[in-house]
Amino acid sequence: MQMLVQPFDPNQFNFNRVKEKEVLFEVRRRRKDEGQDTAEGEGHMIAVNVSPIDRGHVLLVPEPSSCLPQVMTLSSLQLCLELVSLSGHSGFCMVANSLLAYASVNHLHYHFLYIDHPHLPARTLGGREVNGTRGCYQLTRHYVRGFGFQLDSDPQSCARAIFQVVSLLLVSGVPYNIAMLRGPPFSDPHAPSDPRHPPSAPPSLVRTILIPRKPVLGLKQLYQRVGPPPPLFAASCELALGLIPVMDMETYATITEEEIVAILKEQELTEDEFSALVDKLSSYNETKS
């Protein structure tokens, strides 16, 4: 991966090449037409992930025959919000990486999996609303700088708020990692100050964590070819969720929180770079209003 927006290449691996036995089912929206339920549009593939991180790890490939590159779209973000909302399981999560942010396949896809751990930082991160915006929060109490969104009732308007920031990042040449999961409102005054202690109330809504980050050229496998891999790769699970998969038991037994935080902070934008994005976002919304 050499560019943030790279054309789909049918000669490279893509999810239209997965084995038939790896495709679990497809999802489609339904609409009632003259009293009958009818499927709407092309189905969206749900396939097993052959390298799972946790239980039930699958891939969502929106409209696979459209051969969309790994550039998140408004409709696919709305689809992700709807799918997380439909699950009654509080541990059901979505994570995804843009190109140059450890996406290793240039075919639009999202990861869905179950993570039962109650102490995920993403569940309890605070946030203050970005000036001039509606529904976009600047994260507080996180290891790295980022944005947050919350789905109250309308997936379409929430998806538009997320997509506005995604579009700004694309125009600015900034890669990103994203996650969706259940948690309390960002404005909740009773949210705990320590992300390692979850709220006592059950998660009430779907929140989205979006982390702009420094670019990574090439693939994860590149590190393994030229030398020993780093103790962890800072992608969507690590930066957006706060879930830290590591390479081996020795690392798991010896790595410290300080070492993890140092690795994560190497990937974040500087304060000036992030402030410039916030200013652009505020100015855009003020002009629009």
PDB file of C-alpha atoms in Angstrom:
ATOM      1  CA  MET A   1       0.000   0.000   0.000  1.00  0.00           C
ATOM      2  CA  GLN A   2       1.585   3.236  -1.184  1.00  0.00           C
ATOM      3  CA  MET A   3      -1.363   5.668  -1.291  1.00  0.00           C
ATOM      4  CA  LEU A   4      -4.334   6.492   0.902  1.00  0.00           C
ATOM      5  CA  VAL A   5      -6.662   6.143  -2.108  1.00  0.00           C
ATOM      6  CA  GLN A   6      -5.524   3.386  -4.433  1.00  0.00           C
ATOM      7  CA  PRO A   7      -7.588   1.928  -7.319  1.00  0.00           C
ATOM      8  CA  PHE A   8      -8.995  -1.566  -6.901  1.00  0.00           C
ATOM      9  CA  ASP A   9      -6.722  -4.065  -8.664  1.00  0.00           C
ATOM     10  CA  PRO A  10      -8.490  -7.283  -9.739  1.00  0.00           C
ATOM     11  CA  ASN A  11      -5.109  -8.988 -10.141  1.00  0.00           C
ATOM     12  CA  GLN A  12      -4.363  -8.613  -6.432  1.00  0.00           C
ATOM     13  CA  PHE A  13      -6.059 -10.664  -3.729  1.00  0.00           C
ATOM     14  CA  ASN A  14      -9.611  -9.512  -3.059  1.00  0.00           C
ATOM     15  CA  PHE A  15     -12.625 -10.969  -1.283  1.00  0.00           C
ATOM     16  CA  ASN A  16     -14.275 -12.144  -4.479  1.00  0.00           C
ATOM     17  CA  ARG A  17     -11.582 -14.841  -4.425  1.00  0.00           C
ATOM     18  CA  VAL A  18     -12.431 -16.314  -1.030  1.00  0.00           C
ATOM     19  CA  LYS A  19     -13.400 -19.961  -0.940  1.00  0.00           C
ATOM     20  CA  GLU A  20     -17.106 -20.694  -1.112  1.00  0.00           C
ATOM     21  CA  LYS A  21     -17.002 -22.521   2.235  1.00  0.00           C
ATOM     22  CA  GLU A  22     -15.666 -19.349   3.901  1.00  0.00           C
ATOM     23  CA  VAL A  23     -18.749 -17.313   2.935  1.00  0.00           C
ATOM     24  CA  LEU A  24     -21.288 -17.628   5.737  1.00  0.00           C
ATOM     25  CA  PHE A  25     -24.223 -15.644   4.352  1.00  0.00           C
ATOM     26  CA  GLU A  26     -25.154 -12.239   2.987  1.00  0.00           C
ATOM     27  CA  VAL A  27     -27.141  -9.420   4.515  1.00  0.00           C
ATOM     28  CA  ARG A  28     -29.600  -7.173   2.705  1.00  0.00           C
ATOM     29  CA  ARG A  29     -31.975  -4.420   3.670  1.00  0.00           C
ATOM     30  CA  ARG A  30     -35.646  -5.291   3.424  1.00  0.00           C
ATOM     31  CA  ARG A  31     -38.452  -3.007   2.385  1.00  0.00           C
ATOM     32  CA  LYS A  32     -42.157  -3.608   2.451  1.00  0.00           C
ATOM     33  CA  ASP A  33     -43.604  -3.223  -1.015  1.00  0.00           C
ATOM     34  CA  GLU A  34     -47.396  -3.567  -1.271  1.00  0.00           C
ATOM     35  CA  GLY A  35     -47.470  -5.735   1.824  1.00  0.00           C
ATOM     36  CA  GLN A  36     -44.590  -7.979   0.738  1.00  0.00           C
ATOM     37  CA  ASP A  37     -41.014  -8.025   1.992  1.00  0.00           C
ATOM     38  CA  THR A  38     -38.510  -7.599  -0.829  1.00  0.00           C
ATOM     39  CA  ALA A  39     -34.726  -7.565  -0.775  1.00  0.00           C
ATOM     40  CA  GLU A  40     -33.171  -4.237  -1.702  1.00  0.00           C
ATOM     41  CA  GLY A  41     -30.059  -3.961  -3.867  1.00  0.00           C
ATOM     42  CA  GLU A  42     -27.021  -6.205  -3.891  1.00  0.00           C
ATOM     43  CA  GLY A  43     -26.292  -8.307  -0.846  1.00  0.00           C
ATOM     44  CA  HIS A  44     -23.309  -7.689   1.445  1.00  0.00           C
ATOM     45  CA  MET A  45     -20.975 -10.642   2.029  1.00  0.00           C
ATOM     46  CA  ILE A  46     -20.288 -12.010   5.516  1.00  0.00           C
ATOM     47  CA  ALA A  47     -17.210 -14.271   5.434  1.00  0.00           C
ATOM     48  CA  VAL A  48     -15.123 -15.936   8.120  1.00  0.00           C
ATOM     49  CA  ASN A  49     -11.815 -14.335   9.011  1.00  0.00           C
ATOM     50  CA  VAL A  50      -9.167 -17.029   8.579  1.00  0.00           C
ATOM     51  CA  SER A  51      -6.890 -15.213  11.076  1.00  0.00           C
ATOM     52  CA  PRO A  52      -9.352 -14.371  13.872  1.00  0.00           C
ATOM     53  CA  ILE A  53      -8.505 -12.117  16.800  1.00  0.00           C
ATOM     54  CA  ASP A  54     -11.431 -13.197  18.965  1.00  0.00           C
ATOM     55  CA  ARG A  55     -14.656 -15.182  18.959  1.00  0.00           C
ATOM     56  CA  GLY A  56     -16.971 -14.851  15.970  1.00  0.00           C
ATOM     57  CA  HIS A  57     -14.500 -12.800  13.928  1.00  0.00           C
ATOM     58  CA  VAL A  58     -16.005 -12.231  10.465  1.00  0.00           C
ATOM     59  CA  LEU A  59     -15.569  -9.831   7.572  1.00  0.00           C
ATOM     60  CA  LEU A  60     -18.289  -7.638   6.083  1.00  0.00           C
ATOM     61  CA  VAL A  61     -17.669  -6.934   2.383  1.00  0.00           C
ATOM     62  CA  PRO A  62     -20.244  -4.400   1.122  1.00  0.00           C
ATOM     63  CA  GLU A  63     -21.463  -5.072  -2.421  1.00  0.00           C
ATOM     64  CA  PRO A  64     -18.525  -7.345  -3.258  1.00  0.00           C
ATOM     65  CA  SER A  65     -19.139  -7.404  -7.017  1.00  0.00           C
ATOM     66  CA  SER A  66     -18.782  -3.598  -7.128  1.00  0.00           C
ATOM     67  CA  CYS A  67     -15.051  -4.102  -6.396  1.00  0.00           C
ATOM     68  CA  LEU A  68     -14.807  -1.034  -4.180  1.00  0.00           C
ATOM     69  CA  PRO A  69     -11.327  -0.073  -2.931  1.00  0.00           C
ATOM     70  CA  GLN A  70     -10.647   0.239   0.803  1.00  0.00           C
ATOM     71  CA  VAL A  71     -12.110   3.746   1.015  1.00  0.00           C
ATOM     72  CA  MET A  72     -14.989   3.925   3.471  1.00  0.00           C
ATOM     73  CA  THR A  73     -18.280   5.109   2.000  1.00  0.00           C
ATOM     74  CA  LEU A  74     -21.301   6.798   3.535  1.00  0.00           C
ATOM     75  CA  SER A  75     -23.586   3.839   2.815  1.00  0.00           C
ATOM     76  CA  SER A  76     -21.166   1.266   4.246  1.00  0.00           C
ATOM     77  CA  LEU A  77     -20.650   3.293   7.446  1.00  0.00           C
ATOM     78  CA  GLN A  78     -24.420   3.442   7.882  1.00  0.00           C
ATOM     79  CA  LEU A  79     -24.610  -0.315   7.297  1.00  0.00           C
ATOM     80  CA  CYS A  80     -22.010  -0.903  10.035  1.00  0.00           C
ATOM     81  CA  LEU A  81     -23.937   1.277  12.496  1.00  0.00           C
ATOM     82  CA  GLU A  82     -27.126  -0.633  11.740  1.00  0.00           C
ATOM     83  CA  LEU A  83     -25.476  -4.042  12.143  1.00  0.00           C
ATOM     84  CA  VAL A  84     -23.903  -3.169  15.518  1.00  0.00           C
ATOM     85  CA  SER A  85     -27.270  -1.743  16.619  1.00  0.00           C
ATOM     86  CA  LEU A  86     -29.114  -4.902  15.598  1.00  0.00           C
ATOM     87  CA  SER A  87     -27.021  -7.101  17.875  1.00  0.00           C
ATOM     88  CA  GLY A  88     -28.225  -7.525  21.432  1.00  0.00           C
ATOM     89  CA  HIS A  89     -24.728  -8.559  22.521  1.00  0.00           C
ATOM     90  CA  SER A  90     -22.908  -5.751  24.335  1.00  0.00           C
ATOM     91  CA  GLY A  91     -19.530  -7.114  23.211  1.00  0.00           C
ATOM     92  CA  PHE A  92     -20.274  -6.972  19.461  1.00  0.00           C
ATOM     93  CA  CYS A  93     -17.735  -4.625  17.807  1.00  0.00           C
ATOM     94  CA  MET A  94     -16.672  -3.371  14.396  1.00  0.00           C
ATOM     95  CA  VAL A  95     -13.092  -2.368  13.587  1.00  0.00           C
ATOM     96  CA  ALA A  96     -11.535  -1.262  10.296  1.00  0.00           C
ATOM     97  CA  ASN A  97      -8.341   0.238   8.908  1.00  0.00           C
ATOM     98  CA  SER A  98      -7.842   2.607   6.015  1.00  0.00           C
ATOM     99  CA  LEU A  99      -5.012   2.117   3.563  1.00  0.00           C
ATOM    100  CA  LEU A 100      -1.686   3.237   5.088  1.00  0.00           C
ATOM    101  CA  ALA A 101      -3.176   2.319   8.484  1.00  0.00           C
ATOM    102  CA  TYR A 102      -2.551  -1.447   8.276  1.00  0.00           C
ATOM    103  CA  ALA A 103      -5.343  -2.386   5.860  1.00  0.00           C
ATOM    104  CA  SER A 104      -3.717  -5.274   3.988  1.00  0.00           C
ATOM    105  CA  VAL A 105      -6.410  -5.861   1.331  1.00  0.00           C
ATOM    106  CA  ASN A 106      -7.517  -3.061  -0.996  1.00  0.00           C
ATOM    107  CA  HIS A 107     -11.148  -4.221  -1.179  1.00  0.00           C
ATOM    108  CA  LEU A 108     -13.699  -2.437   1.007  1.00  0.00           C
ATOM    109  CA  HIS A 109     -14.221  -4.502   4.161  1.00  0.00           C
ATOM    110  CA  TYR A 110     -14.925  -4.216   7.881  1.00  0.00           C
ATOM    111  CA  HIS A 111     -14.142  -6.603  10.742  1.00  0.00           C
ATOM    112  CA  PHE A 112     -16.884  -7.696  13.167  1.00  0.00           C
ATOM    113  CA  LEU A 113     -16.193  -9.723  16.296  1.00  0.00           C
ATOM    114  CA  TYR A 114     -17.282 -10.332  19.879  1.00  0.00           C
ATOM    115  CA  ILE A 115     -15.117  -8.863  22.639  1.00  0.00           C
ATOM    116  CA  ASP A 116     -16.557  -9.531  26.082  1.00  0.00           C
ATOM    117  CA  HIS A 117     -13.845  -7.688  27.999  1.00  0.00           C
ATOM    118  CA  PRO A 118     -15.624  -4.980  30.061  1.00  0.00           C
ATOM    119  CA  HIS A 119     -12.547  -2.770  30.450  1.00  0.00           C
ATOM    120  CA  LEU A 120     -12.015  -1.698  26.843  1.00  0.00           C
ATOM    121  CA  PRO A 121     -11.012   1.985  26.934  1.00  0.00           C
ATOM    122  CA  ALA A 122     -13.222   2.720  23.921  1.00  0.00           C
ATOM    123  CA  ARG A 123     -16.323   1.952  26.012  1.00  0.00           C
ATOM    124  CA  THR A 124     -15.680   4.726  28.496  1.00  0.00           C
ATOM    125  CA  LEU A 125     -13.683   7.416  26.699  1.00  0.00           C
ATOM    126  CA  GLY A 126     -14.915  10.929  27.384  1.00  0.00           C
ATOM    127  CA  GLY A 127     -15.459  13.533  24.700  1.00  0.00           C
ATOM    128  CA  ARG A 128     -16.282  17.198  24.208  1.00  0.00           C
ATOM    129  CA  GLU A 129     -18.218  18.343  21.164  1.00  0.00           C
ATOM    130  CA  VAL A 130     -16.135  20.001  18.459  1.00  0.00           C
ATOM    131  CA  ASN A 131     -17.131  23.661  18.067  1.00  0.00           C
ATOM    132  CA  GLY A 132     -19.454  24.269  15.146  1.00  0.00           C
ATOM    133  CA  THR A 133     -20.284  20.604  14.661  1.00  0.00           C
ATOM    134  CA  ARG A 134     -23.193  18.447  15.625  1.00  0.00           C
ATOM    135  CA  GLY A 135     -22.441  14.935  16.779  1.00  0.00           C
ATOM    136  CA  CYS A 136     -18.630  15.023  16.522  1.00  0.00           C
ATOM    137  CA  TYR A 137     -16.610  14.856  19.728  1.00  0.00           C
ATOM    138  CA  GLN A 138     -12.948  15.334  20.470  1.00  0.00           C
ATOM    139  CA  LEU A 139     -11.842  12.413  22.636  1.00  0.00           C
ATOM    140  CA  THR A 140     -10.645  12.972  26.173  1.00  0.00           C
ATOM    141  CA  ARG A 141      -8.894  10.527  28.505  1.00  0.00           C
ATOM    142  CA  HIS A 142      -7.467   8.500  25.623  1.00  0.00           C
ATOM    143  CA  TYR A 143      -3.843   7.603  24.981  1.00  0.00           C
ATOM    144  CA  VAL A 144      -3.994   9.166  21.507  1.00  0.00           C
ATOM    145  CA  ARG A 145      -5.884  12.041  19.874  1.00  0.00           C
ATOM    146  CA  GLY A 146      -9.076  11.214  18.016  1.00  0.00           C
ATOM    147  CA  PHE A 147     -12.764  11.807  17.333  1.00  0.00           C
ATOM    148  CA  GLY A 148     -15.917  10.206  18.708  1.00  0.00           C
ATOM    149  CA  PHE A 149     -19.509   9.907  17.488  1.00  0.00           C
ATOM    150  CA  GLN A 150     -22.614   8.443  19.096  1.00  0.00           C
ATOM    151  CA  LEU A 151     -25.697   6.904  17.532  1.00  0.00           C
ATOM    152  CA  ASP A 152     -28.789   8.066  19.401  1.00  0.00           C
ATOM    153  CA  SER A 153     -31.525   7.042  16.976  1.00  0.00           C
ATOM    154  CA  ASP A 154     -30.789   7.943  13.342  1.00  0.00           C
ATOM    155  CA  PRO A 155     -28.042   5.855  11.680  1.00  0.00           C
ATOM    156  CA  GLN A 156     -28.124   8.016   8.559  1.00  0.00           C
ATOM    157  CA  SER A 157     -27.301  11.303  10.314  1.00  0.00           C
ATOM    158  CA  CYS A 158     -24.637   9.636  12.477  1.00  0.00           C
ATOM    159  CA  ALA A 159     -23.069   8.054   9.376  1.00  0.00           C
ATOM    160  CA  ARG A 160     -23.017  11.484   7.701  1.00  0.00           C
ATOM    161  CA  ALA A 161     -21.180  12.986  10.692  1.00  0.00           C
ATOM    162  CA  ILE A 162     -18.568  10.209  10.570  1.00  0.00           C
ATOM    163  CA  PHE A 163     -18.248  10.407   6.796  1.00  0.00           C
ATOM    164  CA  GLN A 164     -17.658  14.153   6.945  1.00  0.00           C
ATOM    165  CA  VAL A 165     -14.547  13.583   9.059  1.00  0.00           C
ATOM    166  CA  VAL A 166     -13.454  10.593   6.950  1.00  0.00           C
ATOM    167  CA  SER A 167     -13.728  12.783   3.833  1.00  0.00           C
ATOM    168  CA  LEU A 168     -11.662  15.508   5.513  1.00  0.00           C
ATOM    169  CA  LEU A 169      -8.977  12.952   6.377  1.00  0.00           C
ATOM    170  CA  LEU A 170      -8.904  11.647   2.803  1.00  0.00           C
ATOM    171  CA  VAL A 171      -8.548  15.161   1.364  1.00  0.00           C
ATOM    172  CA  SER A 172      -5.829  15.905   3.931  1.00  0.00           C
ATOM    173  CA  GLY A 173      -3.955  12.673   3.164  1.00  0.00           C
ATOM    174  CA  VAL A 174      -4.355  11.353   6.717  1.00  0.00           C
ATOM    175  CA  PRO A 175      -4.930   7.593   7.272  1.00  0.00           C
ATOM    176  CA  TYR A 176      -7.142   6.415  10.118  1.00  0.00           C
ATOM    177  CA  ASN A 177      -8.434   3.532  12.223  1.00  0.00           C
ATOM    178  CA  ILE A 178     -12.052   3.180  13.277  1.00  0.00           C
ATOM    179  CA  ALA A 179     -14.138   1.133  15.728  1.00  0.00           C
ATOM    180  CA  MET A 180     -17.818   0.861  16.687  1.00  0.00           C
ATOM    181  CA  LEU A 181     -19.127  -0.602  19.939  1.00  0.00           C
ATOM    182  CA  ARG A 182     -21.659   0.013  22.673  1.00  0.00           C
ATOM    183  CA  GLY A 183     -21.016   2.450  25.500  1.00  0.00           C
ATOM    184  CA  PRO A 184     -22.437   5.414  27.419  1.00  0.00           C
ATOM    185  CA  PRO A 185     -22.962   8.855  25.840  1.00  0.00           C
ATOM    186  CA  PHE A 186     -19.837  10.982  25.488  1.00  0.00           C
ATOM    187  CA  SER A 187     -21.598  13.716  27.417  1.00  0.00           C
ATOM    188  CA  ASP A 188     -22.345  11.408  30.362  1.00  0.00           C
ATOM    189  CA  PRO A 189     -21.133  13.321  33.458  1.00  0.00           C
ATOM    190  CA  HIS A 190     -20.927  10.052  35.394  1.00  0.00           C
ATOM    191  CA  ALA A 191     -18.459   8.399  33.000  1.00  0.00           C
ATOM    192  CA  PRO A 192     -15.434   7.223  34.992  1.00  0.00           C
ATOM    193  CA  SER A 193     -12.202   9.199  34.835  1.00  0.00           C
ATOM    194  CA  ASP A 194     -10.110   6.020  34.599  1.00  0.00           C
ATOM    195  CA  PRO A 195     -10.733   4.056  31.339  1.00  0.00           C
ATOM    196  CA  ARG A 196      -9.714   0.838  33.119  1.00  0.00           C
ATOM    197  CA  HIS A 197     -12.906   0.966  35.209  1.00  0.00           C
ATOM    198  CA  PRO A 198     -16.122   0.536  33.207  1.00  0.00           C
ATOM    199  CA  PRO A 199     -19.388   2.320  34.045  1.00  0.00           C
ATOM    200  CA  SER A 200     -21.832   0.547  36.324  1.00  0.00           C
ATOM    201  CA  ALA A 201     -24.729   1.101  33.906  1.00  0.00           C
ATOM    202  CA  PRO A 202     -25.056  -1.191  30.866  1.00  0.00           C
ATOM    203  CA  PRO A 203     -23.855   0.228  27.505  1.00  0.00           C
ATOM    204  CA  SER A 204     -26.672   2.347  26.143  1.00  0.00           C
ATOM    205  CA  LEU A 205     -25.774   3.341  22.589  1.00  0.00           C
ATOM    206  CA  VAL A 206     -23.398   2.693  19.715  1.00  0.00           C
ATOM    207  CA  ARG A 207     -20.316   4.895  19.809  1.00  0.00           C
ATOM    208  CA  THR A 208     -17.727   5.265  17.056  1.00  0.00           C
ATOM    209  CA  ILE A 209     -14.049   5.964  17.695  1.00  0.00           C
ATOM    210  CA  LEU A 210     -12.065   7.451  14.783  1.00  0.00           C
ATOM    211  CA  ILE A 211      -8.287   7.856  15.153  1.00  0.00           C
ATOM    212  CA  PRO A 212      -6.300   9.881  12.573  1.00  0.00           C
ATOM    213  CA  ARG A 213      -2.740   8.615  12.523  1.00  0.00           C
ATOM    214  CA  LYS A 214       0.632   8.665  10.841  1.00  0.00           C
ATOM    215  CA  PRO A 215       0.887   6.601   7.608  1.00  0.00           C
ATOM    216  CA  VAL A 216       2.402   3.122   7.406  1.00  0.00           C
ATOM    217  CA  LEU A 217       3.746   2.151   3.983  1.00  0.00           C
ATOM    218  CA  GLY A 218       3.674  -1.480   2.880  1.00  0.00           C
ATOM    219  CA  LEU A 219       2.122  -4.435   4.685  1.00  0.00           C
ATOM    220  CA  LYS A 220       2.407  -5.958   8.130  1.00  0.00           C
ATOM    221  CA  GLN A 221       4.247  -8.893   6.560  1.00  0.00           C
ATOM    222  CA  LEU A 222       7.034  -6.544   5.469  1.00  0.00           C
ATOM    223  CA  TYR A 223       8.237  -6.312   9.068  1.00  0.00           C
ATOM    224  CA  GLN A 224       8.332 -10.082   9.353  1.00  0.00           C
ATOM    225  CA  ARG A 225      10.460 -10.426   6.198  1.00  0.00           C
ATOM    226  CA  VAL A 226      13.155  -7.935   7.136  1.00  0.00           C
ATOM    227  CA  GLY A 227      13.489  -8.785  10.823  1.00  0.00           C
ATOM    228  CA  PRO A 228      11.653  -9.762  13.971  1.00  0.00           C
ATOM    229  CA  PRO A 229       8.169  -8.240  14.249  1.00  0.00           C
ATOM    230  CA  PRO A 230       7.484  -5.454  16.737  1.00  0.00           C
ATOM    231  CA  PRO A 231       5.695  -6.451  19.961  1.00  0.00           C
ATOM    232  CA  LEU A 232       2.405  -5.119  18.567  1.00  0.00           C
ATOM    233  CA  PHE A 233       0.978  -3.394  15.498  1.00  0.00           C
ATOM    234  CA  ALA A 234      -0.902  -0.171  16.270  1.00  0.00           C
ATOM    235  CA  ALA A 235      -4.026  -0.556  14.121  1.00  0.00           C
ATOM    236  CA  SER A 236      -7.779  -0.282  14.805  1.00  0.00           C
ATOM    237  CA  CYS A 237      -7.931  -2.754  17.713  1.00  0.00           C
ATOM    238  CA  GLU A 238      -5.029  -1.079  19.478  1.00  0.00           C
ATOM    239  CA  LEU A 239      -5.633   2.606  18.717  1.00  0.00           C
ATOM    240  CA  ALA A 240      -9.434   2.783  18.476  1.00  0.00           C
ATOM    241  CA  LEU A 241     -10.589  -0.004  20.827  1.00  0.00           C
ATOM    242  CA  GLY A 242      -7.749  -0.241  23.293  1.00  0.00           C
ATOM    243  CA  LEU A 243      -7.554  -4.010  22.756  1.00  0.00           C
ATOM    244  CA  ILE A 244      -3.871  -4.999  22.554  1.00  0.00           C
ATOM    245  CA  PRO A 245      -3.175  -8.306  20.750  1.00  0.00           C
ATOM    246  CA  VAL A 246       0.518  -9.219  21.032  1.00  0.00           C
ATOM    247  CA  MET A 247       2.675 -11.625  19.077  1.00  0.00           C
ATOM    248  CA  ASP A 248       3.600 -14.271  21.651  1.00  0.00           C
ATOM    249  CA  MET A 249       3.299 -15.354  25.279  1.00  0.00           C
ATOM    250  CA  GLU A 250       6.702 -13.938  26.188  1.00  0.00           C
ATOM    251  CA  THR A 251       5.618 -10.463  25.077  1.00  0.00           C
ATOM    252  CA  TYR A 252       2.298 -10.871  26.883  1.00  0.00           C
ATOM    253  CA  ALA A 253       4.100 -11.744  30.109  1.00  0.00           C
ATOM    254  CA  THR A 254       6.691  -8.977  29.975  1.00  0.00           C
ATOM    255  CA  ILE A 255       5.360  -5.918  28.122  1.00  0.00           C
ATOM    256  CA  THR A 256       4.338  -2.987  30.312  1.00  0.00           C
ATOM    257  CA  GLU A 257       1.620  -0.390  29.999  1.00  0.00           C
ATOM    258  CA  GLU A 258       4.289   2.297  29.564  1.00  0.00           C
ATOM    259  CA  GLU A 259       5.800   0.406  26.611  1.00  0.00           C
ATOM    260  CA  ILE A 260       2.383  -0.056  25.011  1.00  0.00           C
ATOM    261  CA  VAL A 261       1.473   3.611  25.404  1.00  0.00           C
ATOM    262  CA  ALA A 262       4.812   4.649  23.891  1.00  0.00           C
ATOM    263  CA  ILE A 263       4.157   2.486  20.807  1.00  0.00           C
ATOM    264  CA  LEU A 264       0.629   3.871  20.414  1.00  0.00           C
ATOM    265  CA  LYS A 265       1.734   7.481  20.801  1.00  0.00           C
ATOM    266  CA  GLU A 266       4.350   7.031  18.068  1.00  0.00           C
ATOM    267  CA  GLN A 267       1.432   6.645  15.639  1.00  0.00           C
ATOM    268  CA  GLU A 268      -0.685   9.662  16.630  1.00  0.00           C
ATOM    269  CA  LEU A 269      -0.774  13.050  14.933  1.00  0.00           C
ATOM    270  CA  THR A 270       1.033  15.887  16.646  1.00  0.00           C
ATOM    271  CA  GLU A 271      -1.016  18.403  18.598  1.00  0.00           C
ATOM    272  CA  ASP A 272      -0.621  20.954  15.789  1.00  0.00           C
ATOM    273  CA  GLU A 273      -1.641  18.461  13.091  1.00  0.00           C
ATOM    274  CA  PHE A 274      -4.715  17.371  15.020  1.00  0.00           C
ATOM    275  CA  SER A 275      -5.672  20.972  15.890  1.00  0.00           C
ATOM    276  CA  ALA A 276      -5.486  21.857  12.196  1.00  0.00           C
ATOM    277  CA  LEU A 277      -8.010  19.088  11.433  1.00  0.00           C
ATOM    278  CA  VAL A 278     -10.332  20.308  14.200  1.00  0.00           C
ATOM    279  CA  ASP A 279     -10.112  23.875  12.864  1.00  0.00           C
ATOM    280  CA  LYS A 280     -10.905  22.719   9.315  1.00  0.00           C
ATOM    281  CA  LEU A 281     -13.877  20.731  10.586  1.00  0.00           C
ATOM    282  CA  SER A 282     -15.211  23.666  12.613  1.00  0.00           C
ATOM    283  CA  SER A 283     -14.717  26.118   9.728  1.00  0.00           C
ATOM    284  CA  TYR A 284     -16.474  23.807   7.288  1.00  0.00           C
ATOM    285  CA  ASN A 285     -19.530  23.473   9.513  1.00  0.00           C
ATOM    286  CA  GLU A 286     -19.654  27.203  10.250  1.00  0.00           C
ATOM    287  CA  THR A 287     -19.570  27.934   6.495  1.00  0.00           C
ATOM    288  CA  LYS A 288     -22.220  25.307   5.849  1.00  0.00           C
ATOM    289  CA  SER A 289     -24.526  26.690   8.541  1.00  0.00           C
TER     290      SER A 289
END
